[in-house]
């Protein structure tokens, strides 16, 4: 068993690993991450996860529900640390898994992966308490600076593969036209939403450059790849980012141009990507958080259209049901910290996107959303068909296996 | 000084002088930038807040009383929440009724059943109702001598009172509540005190009775009201640190509650800093459900702990590690009390995100206290947020102009509460997001001996491998300063940071003492760095 595997098994048992090993792993992780683009390209199938916030036992529950690494591919959208009691164990485990299985797990940066935020919201205190020094905090922060800002999931399927279910359990066959499926932590389907039967052929305008669009050069997210030609059951490209959009970013390529290897700035594009929130407003609004912006449905639909995205997946906001699709399913919030802060009473969710393995023809353009008009936007900007989405919803892990800590170090003010 | 109501050597908040006609002003926000916190810490308001808090705190310690029936033998009088020995004046009872009315308004505004992210929008309606009724409520529950205190301007005392009262119940915009709102209620009571509302009718009551009446008849019901608001409208903890804060919402009950369990004192005794009354529960009982249920009816500390047990699921040591650590203290509730006051001073009164919302009028004045000694400005100013435009806009690395029009203020006005969200620490919003970096020097904090001056002792630091950062060598970058930290002993490539407009600032870490290897707060370290405890006019300060 390699040192790395040992570290993984220690961390899985919720034990911290020695400081020199943390340093070594952080160093290796940086070497890996430095090679990644600002927007990592990820192939489906992949399971997308939102905020973790040091809720280690719930992260273990997430792996139980979603499948273990490396059997399941994961994409974590940041906010691994702060607020929870086990930020160290959670982040280091994810980092070790990244080093051990670099192609199986993708980590992108959240607004809490920052020196300033972690000194305020707990991770710094936790490192000090658990290691007696801030060295480990420093090593981790150096890794934070190298985390990618976003990810682009390609090769998604517009249909859902039958879920892996318990053999003894009778699950009705998955309809080809199921767009959204919700499952509980016992692997039972709790809801299905069919795609509309109404089939529309893509308008030409969708796959050719609309006027005013930047020229499409790069690999995808820009329309040059993913489902151009419409020859598959493709669910289109999904952009994953922790917070949301920025008024400074009108194309995925602009994200690629940022210089990301730095502390998260207080303003500007990089800051916005990690801090912004969708909201029911016309265009842009000031964020009550004091960083990033609020952005409305038209902003998202336009961005998705111009970049040939079918969906934006983001995290960053607690949602009581674990996930929340907004703006005619053009953006979804995924939240993966159940009973947040031990008191919010919310469930958590992860989002599974299947792989497009079919060679079928062009399929429906409608998302089966009852309230949605085909002409919702302009004919030219009709939203793409979304990928098939399976949400696995889970609750906080049972507490049984947790023992009392051995000692009670005294807090500063009380000496 | 009007300290006749308190123990002879303990100062109390001064009443307005009858010889001068005051000029009331509408309280205004005065703390707009980080360095304004330093000004606050030398203001009359700060001095008054601490004096009032310590006065209430002292009054909650048990006292020795002469027992008439047993030939002058002393007995101990404790101040449990249901204690009958405290006399409530008419004013106190009337203000208690005011709080009851606010509580009844909750019944009229049920939480909105619709979908929501976290905080319940109906809280805005509740708040709007009390906003509309504040003037009437004050008029019907406060003595006219208080509201219409003789003054020489258009503005009456009522505008100062209503400002603090309305600031006491959380933010209706953000749907959150935190220690900044609690502070506002303390100031509300302090205003009434200064205007003579609490003392006028009961000049001959026993020492400390007025203070105890304020705590038992007003602060305790206030906390109940707050807890009901939090539960009803799921108010978010303002700027929650998650498990790494003392408590999601409250602070004062931990101060006053630990005083309730302290050792008994006589009028001339110093306020105790260790020991407990004989029947006090073990501090470790905070993790035991049965003990908490028993004590919460009698004690404010356990009342707050009980509320945590009510709202949080999971092991206590995990969701409340700081309180769990404190429960290991073996030197008594007096020690816990002293620590809580130090912590309140550092984590509430010295934190920009908390105190920035405090409003200053004539009763709690931003004017410099002429007797105040400046706090170590470098420590405070270097770590407090600054406003935009200070040259930190290094992020705009891409050439694109801000393509869409910038967000308008009118859009911003419609922003809903942010739910359980993180606020940027540099944002001037949200009370109770303590910045990590302020080492406040409590005026009463005396520097322990054998401490290391962090600015000089590199030798010792290396001798204590693994000690936390202190001072400028920490390699820790405080919020709002962004620069490459010094990397000590690590052969890693330097990371690039935003260039200009930034500073390296010390973070409130701990240093290790040579003598005992214990961690000490940076505050104390900073005090030591100045080679002596800060001179102070603070009447509660101990001679060094």
Coordinates of N, CA and C in Angstrom, one line a residue, chain A residues 19 23 27 30 53 57 79 82-87 111-112 115-117 119-126 128-135 137-139 142 145-146 246-250 254 257-259 261-272 275 279 281-291 293-294 299 316-321 324 335 339-345 399 402-405 407-415, chain B residues 116-118 230 235 237 239-244 248-249 284 311-315 317-319 321-322 324-329 335-336 339-340 342-343 346-347 392-393 395-398 400-405 407-408 411-412 414-416 418 420-427 429 433-436 466-469 474-482 487-498 507-510 512 518-521:
Chain A
X19 N 1.7 16.4 9.2 CA 2.0 17.7 8.5 C 2.9 17.5 7.3
X23 N 2.0 18.5 3.4 CA 2.8 19.4 2.5 C 3.2 18.7 1.2
X27 N 1.8 19.7 -2.5 CA 2.8 20.0 -3.6 C 2.5 19.2 -4.8
X30 N -0.6 20.6 -6.5 CA -0.3 21.8 -7.2 C 0.3 21.5 -8.6
X53 N -18.4 22.3 2.8 CA -18.2 23.0 4.0 C -17.8 22.2 5.2
X57 N -18.7 13.7 7.5 CA -19.6 12.6 7.5 C -20.7 12.6 6.4
X79 N -16.1 25.3 -2.3 CA -16.5 25.4 -0.9 C -16.4 24.1 -0.2
X82 N -14.5 25.6 5.6 CA -15.2 26.6 6.4 C -16.5 26.1 7.0
X83 N -16.8 26.7 8.2 CA -18.0 26.5 8.9 C -18.1 25.1 9.6
X84 N -17.9 24.0 8.8 CA -18.0 22.7 9.4 C -16.8 22.3 10.3
X85 N -16.9 21.2 11.0 CA -15.9 20.8 11.9 C -14.7 20.1 11.2
X86 N -15.0 19.6 10.0 CA -14.0 18.7 9.4 C -13.6 19.2 8.0
X87 N -13.3 20.5 7.9 CA -12.8 21.0 6.7 C -11.5 20.4 6.2
X111 N -15.7 30.3 -3.5 CA -15.3 31.6 -2.8 C -14.7 31.4 -1.5
X112 N -14.9 30.2 -0.9 CA -14.3 29.9 0.4 C -12.9 29.4 0.3
X115 N -7.7 32.8 1.2 CA -7.1 33.1 2.5 C -8.0 34.0 3.3
X116 N -8.5 35.0 2.7 CA -9.3 36.0 3.4 C -10.5 35.3 4.0
X117 N -11.2 34.6 3.2 CA -12.5 34.0 3.7 C -12.2 32.9 4.8
X119 N -9.8 32.8 6.9 CA -9.5 33.3 8.2 C -10.7 33.8 8.9
X120 N -11.7 34.2 8.2 CA -12.9 34.6 8.9 C -13.9 33.5 9.2
X121 N -14.0 32.6 8.3 CA -15.1 31.6 8.5 C -14.7 30.2 9.0
X122 N -13.5 30.1 9.6 CA -13.3 28.9 10.4 C -12.1 28.0 10.0
X123 N -11.8 27.9 8.7 CA -10.8 26.9 8.3 C -9.4 27.2 8.9
X124 N -9.1 28.5 9.0 CA -7.9 28.8 9.7 C -7.8 28.4 11.1
X125 N -8.9 28.7 11.8 CA -9.0 28.3 13.2 C -8.9 26.8 13.4
X126 N -9.6 26.1 12.5 CA -9.5 24.6 12.5 C -8.1 24.1 12.4
X128 N -5.3 25.6 13.0 CA -4.6 26.0 14.2 C -4.9 25.0 15.3
X129 N -6.2 24.7 15.4 CA -6.6 23.8 16.5 C -6.1 22.4 16.3
X130 N -6.1 21.9 15.1 CA -5.8 20.5 14.9 C -4.3 20.2 14.7
X131 N -3.6 21.3 14.2 CA -2.2 21.0 14.0 C -1.3 21.9 15.0
X132 N -1.9 22.8 15.6 CA -1.1 23.7 16.5 C -0.4 24.8 15.8
X133 N -0.5 24.8 14.5 CA 0.2 25.9 13.7 C -0.6 26.1 12.4
X134 N -0.3 27.2 11.8 CA -1.0 27.5 10.6 C -0.3 27.0 9.3
X135 N 0.7 26.1 9.5 CA 1.4 25.6 8.3 C 0.4 24.9 7.3
X137 N -2.7 25.2 7.0 CA -3.6 26.1 6.4 C -2.9 26.8 5.2
X138 N -1.6 27.1 5.4 CA -0.9 27.8 4.3 C -0.7 26.8 3.1
X139 N -0.4 25.6 3.4 CA -0.2 24.6 2.3 C -1.5 24.5 1.5
X142 N -2.2 27.5 -0.7 CA -1.4 27.5 -1.9 C -2.1 26.6 -3.0
X145 N -5.0 28.4 -4.8 CA -4.7 29.3 -5.8 C -4.6 28.7 -7.2
X146 N -4.4 27.4 -7.2 CA -4.3 26.7 -8.5 C -5.6 26.0 -8.9
X246 N -20.5 36.7 -14.8 CA -19.9 38.0 -14.5 C -20.2 39.0 -15.7
X247 N -20.5 40.2 -15.3 CA -20.7 41.2 -16.4 C -19.5 41.3 -17.3
X248 N -18.3 40.9 -16.8 CA -17.1 41.0 -17.6 C -16.9 39.8 -18.5
X249 N -17.7 38.8 -18.4 CA -17.5 37.5 -19.1 C -18.7 37.3 -20.0
X250 N -18.5 37.4 -21.3 CA -19.6 37.0 -22.2 C -19.4 35.8 -22.9
X254 N -13.5 33.8 -22.5 CA -13.0 34.9 -21.7 C -12.5 34.4 -20.3
X257 N -9.1 33.2 -20.5 CA -8.0 34.2 -20.6 C -7.6 34.7 -19.2
X258 N -8.3 34.4 -18.2 CA -8.0 35.0 -16.9 C -6.7 34.4 -16.4
X259 N -6.0 35.2 -15.5 CA -4.9 34.7 -14.8 C -5.4 34.3 -13.4
X261 N -4.1 32.2 -11.1 CA -3.3 31.6 -10.0 C -2.9 32.7 -9.0
X262 N -3.9 33.1 -8.2 CA -3.8 34.1 -7.3 C -4.9 34.0 -6.2
X263 N -4.8 34.8 -5.2 CA -5.8 34.9 -4.2 C -7.1 35.4 -4.9
X264 N -8.2 35.0 -4.5 CA -9.4 35.5 -5.1 C -9.5 37.0 -4.9
X265 N -9.6 37.8 -6.0 CA -9.6 39.3 -5.9 C -11.0 39.7 -5.3
X266 N -11.0 41.0 -4.9 CA -12.2 41.5 -4.4 C -13.2 41.9 -5.4
X267 N -12.8 42.0 -6.6 CA -13.7 42.4 -7.7 C -13.1 41.9 -9.0
X268 N -13.9 42.0 -10.1 CA -13.4 41.6 -11.4 C -14.0 40.2 -11.7
X269 N -13.7 39.8 -12.9 CA -14.3 38.6 -13.5 C -14.1 37.3 -12.6
X270 N -12.9 37.1 -12.1 CA -12.6 35.9 -11.3 C -13.4 35.9 -10.0
X271 N -13.5 37.1 -9.4 CA -14.3 37.2 -8.2 C -15.7 36.9 -8.5
X272 N -16.3 37.5 -9.6 CA -17.7 37.3 -9.9 C -18.0 35.8 -10.1
X275 N -18.6 34.4 -6.8 CA -19.4 35.0 -5.8 C -20.9 35.3 -6.3
X279 N -30.8 35.6 -9.8 CA -31.9 36.2 -9.1 C -33.0 36.6 -10.1
X281 N -34.2 39.1 -11.6 CA -34.1 40.5 -11.9 C -33.9 40.6 -13.5
X282 N -34.0 41.8 -14.0 CA -33.9 41.9 -15.4 C -32.6 41.6 -16.0
X283 N -31.6 42.3 -15.5 CA -30.2 42.1 -16.0 C -29.2 41.8 -14.9
X284 N -28.6 42.8 -14.4 CA -27.6 42.6 -13.4 C -28.0 43.4 -12.1
X285 N -27.6 43.0 -11.0 CA -27.9 43.7 -9.8 C -26.7 43.6 -8.8
X286 N -26.7 44.5 -7.9 CA -25.6 44.4 -6.8 C -25.9 43.3 -5.9
X287 N -24.9 42.6 -5.5 CA -25.1 41.5 -4.6 C -25.1 41.9 -3.2
X288 N -26.0 41.4 -2.4 CA -26.0 41.8 -1.0 C -24.8 41.2 -0.2
X289 N -24.1 40.3 -0.9 CA -22.9 39.7 -0.3 C -21.7 40.6 -0.2
X290 N -21.8 41.7 -1.0 CA -20.6 42.6 -1.1 C -19.6 42.2 -2.1
X291 N -19.8 41.1 -2.8 CA -18.9 40.7 -3.9 C -19.7 40.0 -4.9
X293 N -22.1 39.6 -8.4 CA -23.3 40.3 -8.8 C -24.5 39.4 -8.8
X294 N -25.7 39.9 -8.9 CA -26.9 39.2 -9.1 C -27.1 39.2 -10.6
X299 N -29.9 37.2 -18.8 CA -28.4 37.1 -18.9 C -28.0 35.6 -19.1
X316 N -23.0 27.4 -4.2 CA -22.9 28.7 -3.6 C -24.1 29.1 -2.7
X317 N -25.3 28.6 -3.0 CA -26.4 29.0 -2.2 C -27.1 27.8 -1.6
X318 N -27.4 27.9 -0.3 CA -28.2 26.8 0.3 C -29.6 26.8 -0.4
X319 N -30.0 25.6 -0.7 CA -31.3 25.4 -1.2 C -31.9 24.2 -0.4
X320 N -33.1 24.4 0.2 CA -33.7 23.5 1.1 C -33.9 22.1 0.5
X321 N -34.2 22.0 -0.8 CA -34.4 20.8 -1.4 C -33.2 20.1 -2.0
X324 N -32.0 23.3 -7.2 CA -33.0 24.2 -7.6 C -32.7 24.6 -9.0
X335 N -26.6 21.8 -4.1 CA -26.1 22.0 -2.7 C -25.9 20.7 -2.1
X339 N -28.5 19.3 6.2 CA -28.6 20.0 7.5 C -27.5 20.9 7.8
X340 N -27.3 21.8 6.9 CA -26.2 22.8 6.9 C -26.0 23.4 8.2
X341 N -24.8 23.4 8.7 CA -24.4 24.0 10.0 C -25.2 23.3 11.1
X342 N -25.6 22.1 11.0 CA -26.3 21.3 12.0 C -27.7 21.8 12.3
X343 N -28.2 22.8 11.5 CA -29.5 23.4 12.0 C -30.4 23.8 10.9
X344 N -30.0 23.8 9.6 CA -30.8 24.4 8.6 C -31.9 23.4 8.1
X345 N -31.8 22.2 8.4 CA -32.9 21.2 8.1 C -33.0 20.9 6.6
X399 N -25.4 9.8 13.1 CA -24.2 10.2 13.9 C -23.5 9.1 14.7
X402 N -19.6 8.5 15.6 CA -18.7 9.6 16.0 C -18.4 9.5 17.5
X403 N -17.2 9.5 17.9 CA -16.9 9.4 19.4 C -16.6 10.8 19.9
X404 N -16.5 10.9 21.2 CA -16.1 12.1 21.9 C -14.6 12.3 21.7
X405 N -14.2 13.6 21.5 CA -12.8 13.8 21.4 C -12.1 13.6 22.8
X407 N -9.6 15.2 24.4 CA -9.3 16.3 25.3 C -10.0 17.6 24.9
X408 N -9.9 18.5 25.8 CA -10.6 19.8 25.6 C -9.5 20.9 25.7
X409 N -8.9 21.3 24.7 CA -8.0 22.4 24.8 C -8.7 23.7 25.1
X410 N -8.1 24.5 25.9 CA -8.8 25.7 26.4 C -8.7 26.8 25.4
X411 N -9.8 27.5 25.1 CA -9.8 28.6 24.2 C -9.0 29.8 24.7
X412 N -8.5 30.6 23.8 CA -7.6 31.7 24.2 C -8.0 32.6 25.3
X413 N -9.2 33.2 25.1 CA -9.6 34.2 26.1 C -9.7 33.7 27.5
X414 N -9.7 32.4 27.7 CA -10.1 31.9 29.0 C -8.8 31.4 29.7
X415 N -7.7 31.7 29.2 CA -6.5 31.3 29.9 C -6.2 32.1 31.1
Chain B
X116 N -39.1 29.1 -0.2 CA -38.1 30.1 0.2 C -36.7 29.4 0.3
X117 N -35.7 30.2 0.3 CA -34.4 29.6 0.4 C -34.0 29.3 1.8
X118 N -34.1 30.4 2.6 CA -33.9 30.1 4.1 C -34.8 31.0 4.9
X230 N -36.2 34.0 15.9 CA -35.3 33.2 15.1 C -36.0 31.9 14.6
X235 N -34.5 33.1 11.1 CA -33.5 34.1 10.8 C -32.1 33.5 10.8
X237 N -28.1 33.2 11.1 CA -27.1 33.8 12.0 C -26.3 34.8 11.2
X239 N -23.6 36.4 9.6 CA -22.2 36.2 9.4 C -21.6 35.0 10.1
X240 N -22.4 33.9 10.1 CA -22.0 32.7 10.9 C -20.7 32.2 10.6
X241 N -19.9 31.8 11.6 CA -18.7 31.1 11.4 C -18.9 29.6 11.5
X242 N -20.1 29.2 11.4 CA -20.4 27.8 11.6 C -20.0 27.3 12.9
X243 N -19.3 26.2 13.0 CA -19.0 25.6 14.3 C -17.9 26.4 15.0
X244 N -17.3 27.3 14.3 CA -16.1 28.0 14.8 C -16.4 29.3 15.5
X248 N -24.3 31.1 17.3 CA -24.8 31.6 16.1 C -25.3 33.0 16.2
X249 N -26.0 33.3 17.3 CA -26.7 34.6 17.4 C -26.4 35.5 18.6
X284 N -18.9 21.3 32.5 CA -19.0 20.3 31.5 C -20.5 19.8 31.3
X311 N -32.0 23.8 18.5 CA -31.9 24.0 17.1 C -30.9 23.2 16.3
X312 N -29.9 22.7 17.0 CA -28.9 21.9 16.3 C -29.0 20.4 16.6
X313 N -28.7 19.7 15.5 CA -28.6 18.2 15.6 C -27.2 17.8 15.5
X314 N -26.8 16.9 16.3 CA -25.4 16.4 16.2 C -24.7 16.5 17.5
X315 N -23.5 16.0 17.6 CA -22.8 16.0 18.9 C -22.4 17.4 19.3
X317 N -19.9 18.7 21.0 CA -18.5 19.0 20.9 C -18.2 19.3 19.4
X318 N -19.0 18.8 18.5 CA -18.7 19.0 17.1 C -19.4 20.3 16.6
X319 N -20.6 20.5 16.9 CA -21.3 21.7 16.4 C -21.0 23.0 17.2
X321 N -17.7 23.5 19.2 CA -16.4 23.2 19.8 C -15.9 24.3 20.8
X322 N -16.2 25.5 20.5 CA -15.7 26.6 21.4 C -16.3 26.5 22.8
X324 N -17.7 23.9 24.0 CA -17.2 22.6 24.5 C -15.9 22.8 25.2
X325 N -15.0 23.5 24.5 CA -13.7 23.7 25.1 C -13.8 24.5 26.4
X326 N -14.6 25.5 26.4 CA -14.8 26.3 27.6 C -15.4 25.4 28.8
X327 N -16.1 24.4 28.4 CA -16.7 23.6 29.4 C -15.7 22.7 30.1
X328 N -14.4 22.8 29.6 CA -13.4 22.1 30.3 C -12.6 22.9 31.3
X329 N -13.0 24.1 31.5 CA -12.3 25.0 32.4 C -12.6 24.6 33.8
X335 N -13.9 32.5 36.1 CA -12.9 32.4 35.1 C -13.6 32.5 33.7
X336 N -14.6 31.8 33.6 CA -15.4 31.8 32.3 C -15.9 33.2 32.1
X339 N -13.3 35.5 30.8 CA -12.9 35.2 29.5 C -14.0 35.7 28.5
X340 N -15.3 35.5 28.9 CA -16.4 36.0 28.0 C -16.3 37.5 27.8
X342 N -13.6 39.4 28.0 CA -12.5 39.7 27.1 C -12.9 39.4 25.6
X343 N -13.6 38.2 25.5 CA -13.9 37.8 24.1 C -15.0 38.7 23.5
X346 N -13.2 41.7 22.2 CA -12.5 41.5 21.0 C -13.3 41.0 19.8
X347 N -14.3 40.2 20.0 CA -15.0 39.6 18.9 C -16.3 40.3 18.5
X392 N -7.2 48.6 -4.9 CA -7.2 47.1 -4.8 C -7.8 46.5 -6.1
X393 N -8.1 47.3 -7.0 CA -8.8 46.8 -8.2 C -7.8 46.2 -9.2
X395 N -8.0 43.2 -10.2 CA -8.5 42.0 -10.8 C -8.8 42.1 -12.3
X396 N -8.9 43.3 -12.7 CA -9.4 43.4 -14.1 C -8.3 43.2 -15.1
X397 N -8.0 41.9 -15.2 CA -6.9 41.5 -16.1 C -7.3 41.4 -17.5
X398 N -8.6 41.2 -17.8 CA -8.9 41.0 -19.2 C -9.3 42.4 -19.8
X400 N -11.6 43.3 -21.8 CA -12.9 43.6 -22.1 C -13.4 44.7 -21.1
X401 N -14.1 45.6 -21.7 CA -14.8 46.6 -20.8 C -15.9 45.9 -20.1
X402 N -16.5 46.6 -19.1 CA -17.7 46.0 -18.5 C -18.8 46.2 -19.5
X403 N -19.0 45.1 -20.2 CA -19.9 45.2 -21.3 C -21.3 45.6 -21.0
X404 N -22.0 44.9 -20.1 CA -23.4 45.3 -19.8 C -23.3 46.6 -18.9
X405 N -24.4 47.3 -18.9 CA -24.4 48.4 -18.0 C -24.3 48.0 -16.5
X407 N -24.8 47.5 -12.6 CA -26.1 47.3 -11.9 C -26.5 48.6 -11.3
X408 N -27.8 48.8 -11.3 CA -28.3 50.1 -10.8 C -28.7 50.0 -9.3
X411 N -32.0 48.3 -8.6 CA -32.0 46.9 -8.6 C -31.5 46.4 -7.3
X412 N -30.5 47.0 -6.8 CA -30.0 46.6 -5.6 C -31.0 46.7 -4.5
X414 N -33.9 45.9 -4.4 CA -34.9 44.9 -4.4 C -34.3 43.5 -4.0
X415 N -33.0 43.6 -3.5 CA -32.4 42.4 -3.1 C -33.0 41.8 -1.9
X416 N -33.3 40.5 -2.1 CA -33.9 39.8 -0.9 C -32.9 39.4 0.1
X418 N -30.3 37.3 2.0 CA -29.3 36.4 1.3 C -29.3 35.0 1.8
X420 N -28.6 31.8 4.0 CA -27.4 31.4 4.8 C -26.2 31.5 3.9
X421 N -26.0 32.8 3.5 CA -24.9 33.0 2.6 C -23.7 33.6 3.2
X422 N -22.6 33.5 2.5 CA -21.4 34.1 3.0 C -21.3 35.5 2.5
X423 N -21.0 36.4 3.4 CA -20.7 37.8 3.0 C -19.3 38.0 2.9
X424 N -18.9 38.8 1.9 CA -17.5 39.1 1.8 C -17.1 39.9 3.0
X425 N -16.0 39.5 3.6 CA -15.6 40.2 4.8 C -15.3 41.7 4.6
X426 N -15.0 42.1 3.4 CA -14.7 43.5 3.2 C -16.0 44.2 2.9
X427 N -17.1 43.5 2.8 CA -18.4 44.2 2.5 C -18.9 44.9 3.7
X429 N -21.6 45.3 5.2 CA -23.0 44.8 5.5 C -22.8 43.7 6.5
X433 N -19.8 39.6 11.4 CA -18.8 38.7 10.7 C -17.5 39.2 11.2
X434 N -17.1 38.7 12.3 CA -15.8 39.3 12.8 C -14.7 39.1 11.9
X435 N -13.9 40.1 11.6 CA -12.7 39.9 10.9 C -11.8 39.2 11.9
X436 N -10.9 38.5 11.4 CA -10.1 37.6 12.2 C -9.0 38.3 12.9
X466 N 6.4 24.9 14.9 CA 5.0 24.6 14.8 C 4.1 25.6 15.5
X467 N 4.7 26.6 16.0 CA 3.8 27.6 16.7 C 3.1 28.5 15.6
X468 N 2.0 29.0 16.1 CA 1.2 29.8 15.1 C 1.8 31.1 14.8
X469 N 1.3 31.7 13.7 CA 1.9 32.9 13.3 C 1.6 34.0 14.3
X474 N 4.0 36.3 10.2 CA 3.1 35.1 10.2 C 2.9 34.5 8.9
X475 N 3.0 35.2 7.8 CA 2.7 34.6 6.5 C 1.2 34.5 6.3
X476 N 0.5 35.1 7.2 CA -0.9 35.0 7.1 C -1.4 36.3 6.6
X477 N -2.3 36.2 5.6 CA -2.8 37.5 5.0 C -4.2 37.7 5.6
X478 N -4.3 38.8 6.2 CA -5.6 39.2 6.7 C -6.5 39.6 5.6
X479 N -7.8 39.5 5.9 CA -8.8 40.0 4.9 C -8.4 41.4 4.5
X480 N -8.6 41.6 3.3 CA -8.4 42.9 2.7 C -7.0 43.3 2.5
X481 N -6.1 42.5 3.0 CA -4.7 42.8 2.5 C -4.4 41.6 1.7
X482 N -3.8 41.8 0.6 CA -3.5 40.7 -0.3 C -2.1 40.9 -0.8
X487 N 7.0 33.0 3.0 CA 6.9 31.5 3.1 C 8.1 31.1 3.9
X488 N 7.9 30.5 5.0 CA 9.0 30.1 5.9 C 9.2 28.6 5.7
X489 N 10.4 28.3 5.3 CA 10.9 26.9 5.3 C 10.2 26.0 4.3
X490 N 9.5 26.6 3.4 CA 8.8 25.7 2.4 C 9.4 26.0 1.0
X491 N 9.9 25.0 0.4 CA 10.5 25.2 -0.9 C 9.4 25.1 -2.0
X492 N 8.5 26.0 -2.0 CA 7.5 26.0 -3.0 C 7.5 27.3 -3.8
X493 N 7.0 27.2 -5.0 CA 7.1 28.4 -5.8 C 6.1 29.4 -5.2
X494 N 6.6 30.7 -5.2 CA 5.7 31.7 -4.7 C 4.5 31.9 -5.6
X495 N 3.4 32.2 -4.9 CA 2.2 32.4 -5.6 C 2.0 33.9 -5.9
X496 N 1.4 34.2 -7.0 CA 1.3 35.6 -7.4 C 0.0 36.1 -6.8
X497 N 0.1 37.2 -6.3 CA -1.1 37.9 -5.7 C -1.4 39.2 -6.4
X498 N -2.6 39.7 -6.2 CA -2.8 41.0 -6.8 C -1.8 41.9 -6.3
X507 N -2.3 38.6 11.6 CA -3.6 38.0 11.9 C -3.7 37.6 13.3
X508 N -4.9 37.6 13.8 CA -4.9 37.2 15.2 C -4.6 35.8 15.4
X509 N -3.4 35.5 15.5 CA -3.0 34.1 15.7 C -2.7 34.0 17.2
X510 N -1.9 33.1 17.5 CA -1.5 33.0 18.9 C 0.0 32.8 18.9
X512 N 3.2 31.4 21.4 CA 3.5 30.4 22.4 C 4.4 31.0 23.5
X518 N 1.7 27.6 26.4 CA 0.3 27.7 26.1 C 0.1 28.8 25.0
X519 N -1.0 28.6 24.3 CA -1.3 29.6 23.3 C -1.9 30.8 24.0
X520 N -1.5 32.0 23.5 CA -2.1 33.2 24.0 C -2.7 34.0 22.9
X521 N -3.7 34.7 23.2 CA -4.3 35.5 22.2 C -3.4 36.6 21.7

